mmCIF file with all atom_site columns, C-alpha atoms in Angstrom:
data_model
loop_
_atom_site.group_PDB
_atom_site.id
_atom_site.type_symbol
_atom_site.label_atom_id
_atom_site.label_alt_id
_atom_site.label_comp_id
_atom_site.label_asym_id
_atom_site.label_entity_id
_atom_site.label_seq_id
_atom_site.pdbx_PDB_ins_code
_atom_site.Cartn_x
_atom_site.Cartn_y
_atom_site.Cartn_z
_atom_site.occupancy
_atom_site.B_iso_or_equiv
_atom_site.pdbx_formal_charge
_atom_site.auth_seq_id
_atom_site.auth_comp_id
_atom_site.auth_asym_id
_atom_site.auth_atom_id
_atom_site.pdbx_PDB_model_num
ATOM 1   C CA . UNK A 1 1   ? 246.024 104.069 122.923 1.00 55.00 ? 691 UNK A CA 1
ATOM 2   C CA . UNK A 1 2   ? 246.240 107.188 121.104 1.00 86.00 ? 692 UNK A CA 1
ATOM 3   C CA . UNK A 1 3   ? 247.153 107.370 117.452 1.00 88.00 ? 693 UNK A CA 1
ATOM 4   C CA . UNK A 1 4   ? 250.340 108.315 117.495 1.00 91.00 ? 694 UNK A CA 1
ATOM 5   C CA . UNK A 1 5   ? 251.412 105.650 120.045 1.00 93.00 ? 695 UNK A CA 1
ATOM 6   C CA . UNK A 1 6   ? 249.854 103.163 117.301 1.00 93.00 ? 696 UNK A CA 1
ATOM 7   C CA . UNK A 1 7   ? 251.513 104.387 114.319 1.00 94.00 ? 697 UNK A CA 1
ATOM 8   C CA . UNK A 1 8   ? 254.749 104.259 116.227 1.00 96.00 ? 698 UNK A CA 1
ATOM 9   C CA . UNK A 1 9   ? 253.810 100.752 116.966 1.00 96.00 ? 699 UNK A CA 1
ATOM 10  C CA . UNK A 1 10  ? 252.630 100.050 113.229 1.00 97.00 ? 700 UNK A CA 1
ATOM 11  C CA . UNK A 1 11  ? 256.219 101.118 112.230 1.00 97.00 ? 701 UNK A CA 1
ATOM 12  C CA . UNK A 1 12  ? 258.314 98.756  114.626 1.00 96.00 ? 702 UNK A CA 1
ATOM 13  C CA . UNK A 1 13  ? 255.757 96.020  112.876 1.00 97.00 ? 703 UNK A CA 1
ATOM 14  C CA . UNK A 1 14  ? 256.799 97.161  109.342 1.00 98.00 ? 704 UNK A CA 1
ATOM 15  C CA . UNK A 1 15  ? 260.242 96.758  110.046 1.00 97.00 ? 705 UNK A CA 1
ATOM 16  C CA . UNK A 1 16  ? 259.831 93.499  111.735 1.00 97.00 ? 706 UNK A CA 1
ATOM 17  C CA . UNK A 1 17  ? 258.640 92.426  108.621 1.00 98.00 ? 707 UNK A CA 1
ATOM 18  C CA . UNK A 1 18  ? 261.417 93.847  106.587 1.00 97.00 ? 708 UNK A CA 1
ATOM 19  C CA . UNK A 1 19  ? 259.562 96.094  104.631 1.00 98.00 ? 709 UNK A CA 1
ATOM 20  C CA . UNK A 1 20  ? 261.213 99.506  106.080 1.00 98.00 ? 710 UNK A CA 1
ATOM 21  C CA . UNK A 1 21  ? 263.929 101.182 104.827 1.00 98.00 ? 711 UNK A CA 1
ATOM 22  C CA . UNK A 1 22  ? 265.951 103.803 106.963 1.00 96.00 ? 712 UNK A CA 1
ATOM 23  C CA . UNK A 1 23  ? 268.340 106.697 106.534 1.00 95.00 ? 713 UNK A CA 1
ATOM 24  C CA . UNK A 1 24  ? 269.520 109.072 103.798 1.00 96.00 ? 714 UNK A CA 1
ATOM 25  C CA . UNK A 1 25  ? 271.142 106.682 101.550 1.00 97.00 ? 715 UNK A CA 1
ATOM 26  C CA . UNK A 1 26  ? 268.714 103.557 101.723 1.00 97.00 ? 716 UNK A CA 1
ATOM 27  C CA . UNK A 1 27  ? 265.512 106.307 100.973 1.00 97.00 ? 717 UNK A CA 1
ATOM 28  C CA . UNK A 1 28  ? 266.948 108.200 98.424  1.00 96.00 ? 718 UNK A CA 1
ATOM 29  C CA . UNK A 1 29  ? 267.610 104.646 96.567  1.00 97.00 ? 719 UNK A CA 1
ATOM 30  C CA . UNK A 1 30  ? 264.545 103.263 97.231  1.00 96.00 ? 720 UNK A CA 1
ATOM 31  C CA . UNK A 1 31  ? 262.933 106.877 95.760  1.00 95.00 ? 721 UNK A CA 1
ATOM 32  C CA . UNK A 1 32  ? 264.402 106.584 93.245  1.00 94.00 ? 722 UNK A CA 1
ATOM 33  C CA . UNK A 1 33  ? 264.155 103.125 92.268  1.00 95.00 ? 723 UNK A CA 1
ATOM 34  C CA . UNK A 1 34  ? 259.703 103.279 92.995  1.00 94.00 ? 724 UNK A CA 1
ATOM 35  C CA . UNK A 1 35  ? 260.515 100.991 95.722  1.00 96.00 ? 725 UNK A CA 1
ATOM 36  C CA . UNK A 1 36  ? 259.276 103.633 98.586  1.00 96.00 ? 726 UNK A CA 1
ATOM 37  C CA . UNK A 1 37  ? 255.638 103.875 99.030  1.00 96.00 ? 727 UNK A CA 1
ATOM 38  C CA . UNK A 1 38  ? 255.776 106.189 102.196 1.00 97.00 ? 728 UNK A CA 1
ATOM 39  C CA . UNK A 1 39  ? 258.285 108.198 103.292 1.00 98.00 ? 729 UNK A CA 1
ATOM 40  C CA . UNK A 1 40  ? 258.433 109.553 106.940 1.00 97.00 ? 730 UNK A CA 1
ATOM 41  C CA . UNK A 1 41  ? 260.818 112.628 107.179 1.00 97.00 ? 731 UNK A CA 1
ATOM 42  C CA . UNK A 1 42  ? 261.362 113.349 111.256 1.00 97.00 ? 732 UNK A CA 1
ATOM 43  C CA . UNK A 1 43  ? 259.888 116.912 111.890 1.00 96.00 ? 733 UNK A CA 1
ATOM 44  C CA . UNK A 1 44  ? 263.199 117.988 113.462 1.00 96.00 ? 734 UNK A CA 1
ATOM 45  C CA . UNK A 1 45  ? 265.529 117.088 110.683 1.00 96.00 ? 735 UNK A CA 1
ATOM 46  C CA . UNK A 1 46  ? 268.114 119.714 109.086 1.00 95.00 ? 736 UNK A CA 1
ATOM 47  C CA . UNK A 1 47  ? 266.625 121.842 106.163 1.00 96.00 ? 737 UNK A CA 1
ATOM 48  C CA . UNK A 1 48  ? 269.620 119.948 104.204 1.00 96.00 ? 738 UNK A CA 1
ATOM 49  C CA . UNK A 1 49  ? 268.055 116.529 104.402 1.00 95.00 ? 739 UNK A CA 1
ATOM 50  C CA . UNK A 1 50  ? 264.701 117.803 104.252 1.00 95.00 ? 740 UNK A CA 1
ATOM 51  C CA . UNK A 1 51  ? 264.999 119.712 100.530 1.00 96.00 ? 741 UNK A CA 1
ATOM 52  C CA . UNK A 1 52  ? 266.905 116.865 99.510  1.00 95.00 ? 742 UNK A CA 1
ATOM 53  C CA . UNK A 1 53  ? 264.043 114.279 100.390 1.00 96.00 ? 743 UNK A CA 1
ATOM 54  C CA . UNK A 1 54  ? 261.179 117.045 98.893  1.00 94.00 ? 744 UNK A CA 1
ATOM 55  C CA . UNK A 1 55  ? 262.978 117.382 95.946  1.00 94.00 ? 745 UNK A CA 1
ATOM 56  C CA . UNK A 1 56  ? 263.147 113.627 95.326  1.00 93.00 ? 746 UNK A CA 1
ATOM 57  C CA . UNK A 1 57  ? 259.910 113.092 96.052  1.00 92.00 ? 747 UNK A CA 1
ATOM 58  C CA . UNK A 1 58  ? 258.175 116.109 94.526  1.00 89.00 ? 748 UNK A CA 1
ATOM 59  C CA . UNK A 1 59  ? 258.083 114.301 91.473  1.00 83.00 ? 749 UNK A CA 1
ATOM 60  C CA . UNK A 1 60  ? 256.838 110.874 91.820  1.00 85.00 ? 750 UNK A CA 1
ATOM 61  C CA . UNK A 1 61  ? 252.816 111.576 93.208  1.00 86.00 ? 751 UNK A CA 1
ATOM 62  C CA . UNK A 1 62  ? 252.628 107.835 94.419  1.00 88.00 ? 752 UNK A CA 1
ATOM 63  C CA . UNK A 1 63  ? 254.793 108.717 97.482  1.00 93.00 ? 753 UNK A CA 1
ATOM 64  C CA . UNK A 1 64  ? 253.024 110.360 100.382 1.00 94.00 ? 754 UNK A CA 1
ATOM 65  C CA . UNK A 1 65  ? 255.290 112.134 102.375 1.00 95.00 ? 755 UNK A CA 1
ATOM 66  C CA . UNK A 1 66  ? 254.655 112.386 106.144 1.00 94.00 ? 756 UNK A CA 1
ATOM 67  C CA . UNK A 1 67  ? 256.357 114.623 108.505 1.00 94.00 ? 757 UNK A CA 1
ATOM 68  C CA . UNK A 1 68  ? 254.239 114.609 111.777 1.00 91.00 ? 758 UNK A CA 1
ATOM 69  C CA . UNK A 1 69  ? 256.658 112.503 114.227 1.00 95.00 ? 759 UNK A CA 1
ATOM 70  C CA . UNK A 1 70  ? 259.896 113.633 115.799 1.00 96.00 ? 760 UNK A CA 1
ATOM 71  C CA . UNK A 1 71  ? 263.533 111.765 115.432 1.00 96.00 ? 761 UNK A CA 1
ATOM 72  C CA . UNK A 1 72  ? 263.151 110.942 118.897 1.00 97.00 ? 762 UNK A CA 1
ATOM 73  C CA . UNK A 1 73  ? 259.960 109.424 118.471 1.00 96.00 ? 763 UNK A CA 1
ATOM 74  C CA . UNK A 1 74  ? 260.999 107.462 115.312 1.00 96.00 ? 764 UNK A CA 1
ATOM 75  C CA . UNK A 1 75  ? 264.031 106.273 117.057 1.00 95.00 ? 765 UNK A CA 1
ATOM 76  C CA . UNK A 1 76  ? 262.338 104.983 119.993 1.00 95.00 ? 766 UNK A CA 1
ATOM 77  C CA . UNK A 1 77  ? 260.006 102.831 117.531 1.00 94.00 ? 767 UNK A CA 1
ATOM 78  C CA . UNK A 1 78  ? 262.493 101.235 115.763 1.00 95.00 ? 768 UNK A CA 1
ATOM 79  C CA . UNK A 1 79  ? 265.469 100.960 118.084 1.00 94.00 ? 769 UNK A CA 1
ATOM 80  C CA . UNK A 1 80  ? 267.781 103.068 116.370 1.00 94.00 ? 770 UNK A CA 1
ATOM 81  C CA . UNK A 1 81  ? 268.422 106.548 116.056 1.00 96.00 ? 771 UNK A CA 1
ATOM 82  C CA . UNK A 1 82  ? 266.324 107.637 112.266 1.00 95.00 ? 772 UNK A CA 1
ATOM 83  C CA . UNK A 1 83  ? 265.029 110.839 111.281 1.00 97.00 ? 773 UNK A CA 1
ATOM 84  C CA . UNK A 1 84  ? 264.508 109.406 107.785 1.00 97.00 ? 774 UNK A CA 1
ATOM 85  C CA . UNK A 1 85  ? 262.102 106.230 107.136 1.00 98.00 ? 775 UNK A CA 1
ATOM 86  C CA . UNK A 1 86  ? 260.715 104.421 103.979 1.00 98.00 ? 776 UNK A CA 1
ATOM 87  C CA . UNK A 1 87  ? 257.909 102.230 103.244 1.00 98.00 ? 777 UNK A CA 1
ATOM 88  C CA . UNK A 1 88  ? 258.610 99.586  100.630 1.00 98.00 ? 778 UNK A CA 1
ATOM 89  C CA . UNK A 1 89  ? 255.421 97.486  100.971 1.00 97.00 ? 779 UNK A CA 1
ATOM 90  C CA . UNK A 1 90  ? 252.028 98.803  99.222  1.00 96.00 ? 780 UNK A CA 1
ATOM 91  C CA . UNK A 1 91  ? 249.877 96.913  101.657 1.00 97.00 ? 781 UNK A CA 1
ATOM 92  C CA . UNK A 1 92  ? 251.524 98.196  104.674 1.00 98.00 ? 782 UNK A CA 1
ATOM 93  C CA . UNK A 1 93  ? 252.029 101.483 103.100 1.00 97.00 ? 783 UNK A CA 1
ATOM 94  C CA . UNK A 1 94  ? 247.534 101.518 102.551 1.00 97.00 ? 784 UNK A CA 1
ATOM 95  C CA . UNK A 1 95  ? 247.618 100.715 106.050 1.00 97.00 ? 785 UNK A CA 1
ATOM 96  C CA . UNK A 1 96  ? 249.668 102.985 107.854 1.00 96.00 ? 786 UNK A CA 1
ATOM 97  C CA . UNK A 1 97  ? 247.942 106.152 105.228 1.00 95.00 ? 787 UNK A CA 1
ATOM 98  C CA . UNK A 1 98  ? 244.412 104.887 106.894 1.00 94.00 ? 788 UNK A CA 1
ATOM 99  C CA . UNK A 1 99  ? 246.237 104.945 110.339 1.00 93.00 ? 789 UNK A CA 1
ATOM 100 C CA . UNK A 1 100 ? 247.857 108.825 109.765 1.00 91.00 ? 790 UNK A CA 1
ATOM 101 C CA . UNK A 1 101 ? 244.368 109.980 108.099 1.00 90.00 ? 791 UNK A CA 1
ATOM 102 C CA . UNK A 1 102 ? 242.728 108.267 111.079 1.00 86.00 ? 792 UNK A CA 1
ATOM 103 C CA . UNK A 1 103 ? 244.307 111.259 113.317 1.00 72.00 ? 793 UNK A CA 1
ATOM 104 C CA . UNK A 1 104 ? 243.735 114.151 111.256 1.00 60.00 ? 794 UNK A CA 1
#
């Protein structure tokens, strides 16, 4: 199974378990509140939602930011059409980091 394939996988887990927060609204709240550990911004998203999320997140250096998967690919993992994702738990958060770096 190739990495991607098992991040993709690790993220339908997360939000099994409740611990994944999706679209604009949800993310910027959870941002904002220090609730969002990792945020996954689809590669194909509009420039609009994009410099939105950056500008939010350039400022709190606990959030990794991770834009390597496509909307389709995100959707397909969780069921639902997302371009914008958010990881609220720090344990999954450690895990899916050592999953990304794993593929780099």
């Amino acid at each position: 199974m190739n990495n991607k394939l098992k991040i993709l996988n690790f993220l339908g887990l997360i939000q099994r378990a409740g611990k994944l927060v999706s679209g604009y609204d949800a993310v910027s709240l959870a941002i904002k509140a220090h609730q969002a550990k990792v945020v996954i911004l689809a590669k194909d998203a509009s420039d609009n939602t994009a410099d939105k999320i950056l500008s939010l997140t350039k400022h709190d250096q606990a959030i990794k930011l991770v834009r390597e998967l496509t909307s389709s690919e995100l959707s397909h993992a969780l069921g639902k059409k997302r371009k914008l994702v958010a990881v609220t738990d720090l344990g999954f958060s450690k895990a899916l980091i050592r999953k990304i770096d794993e593929g780099e």
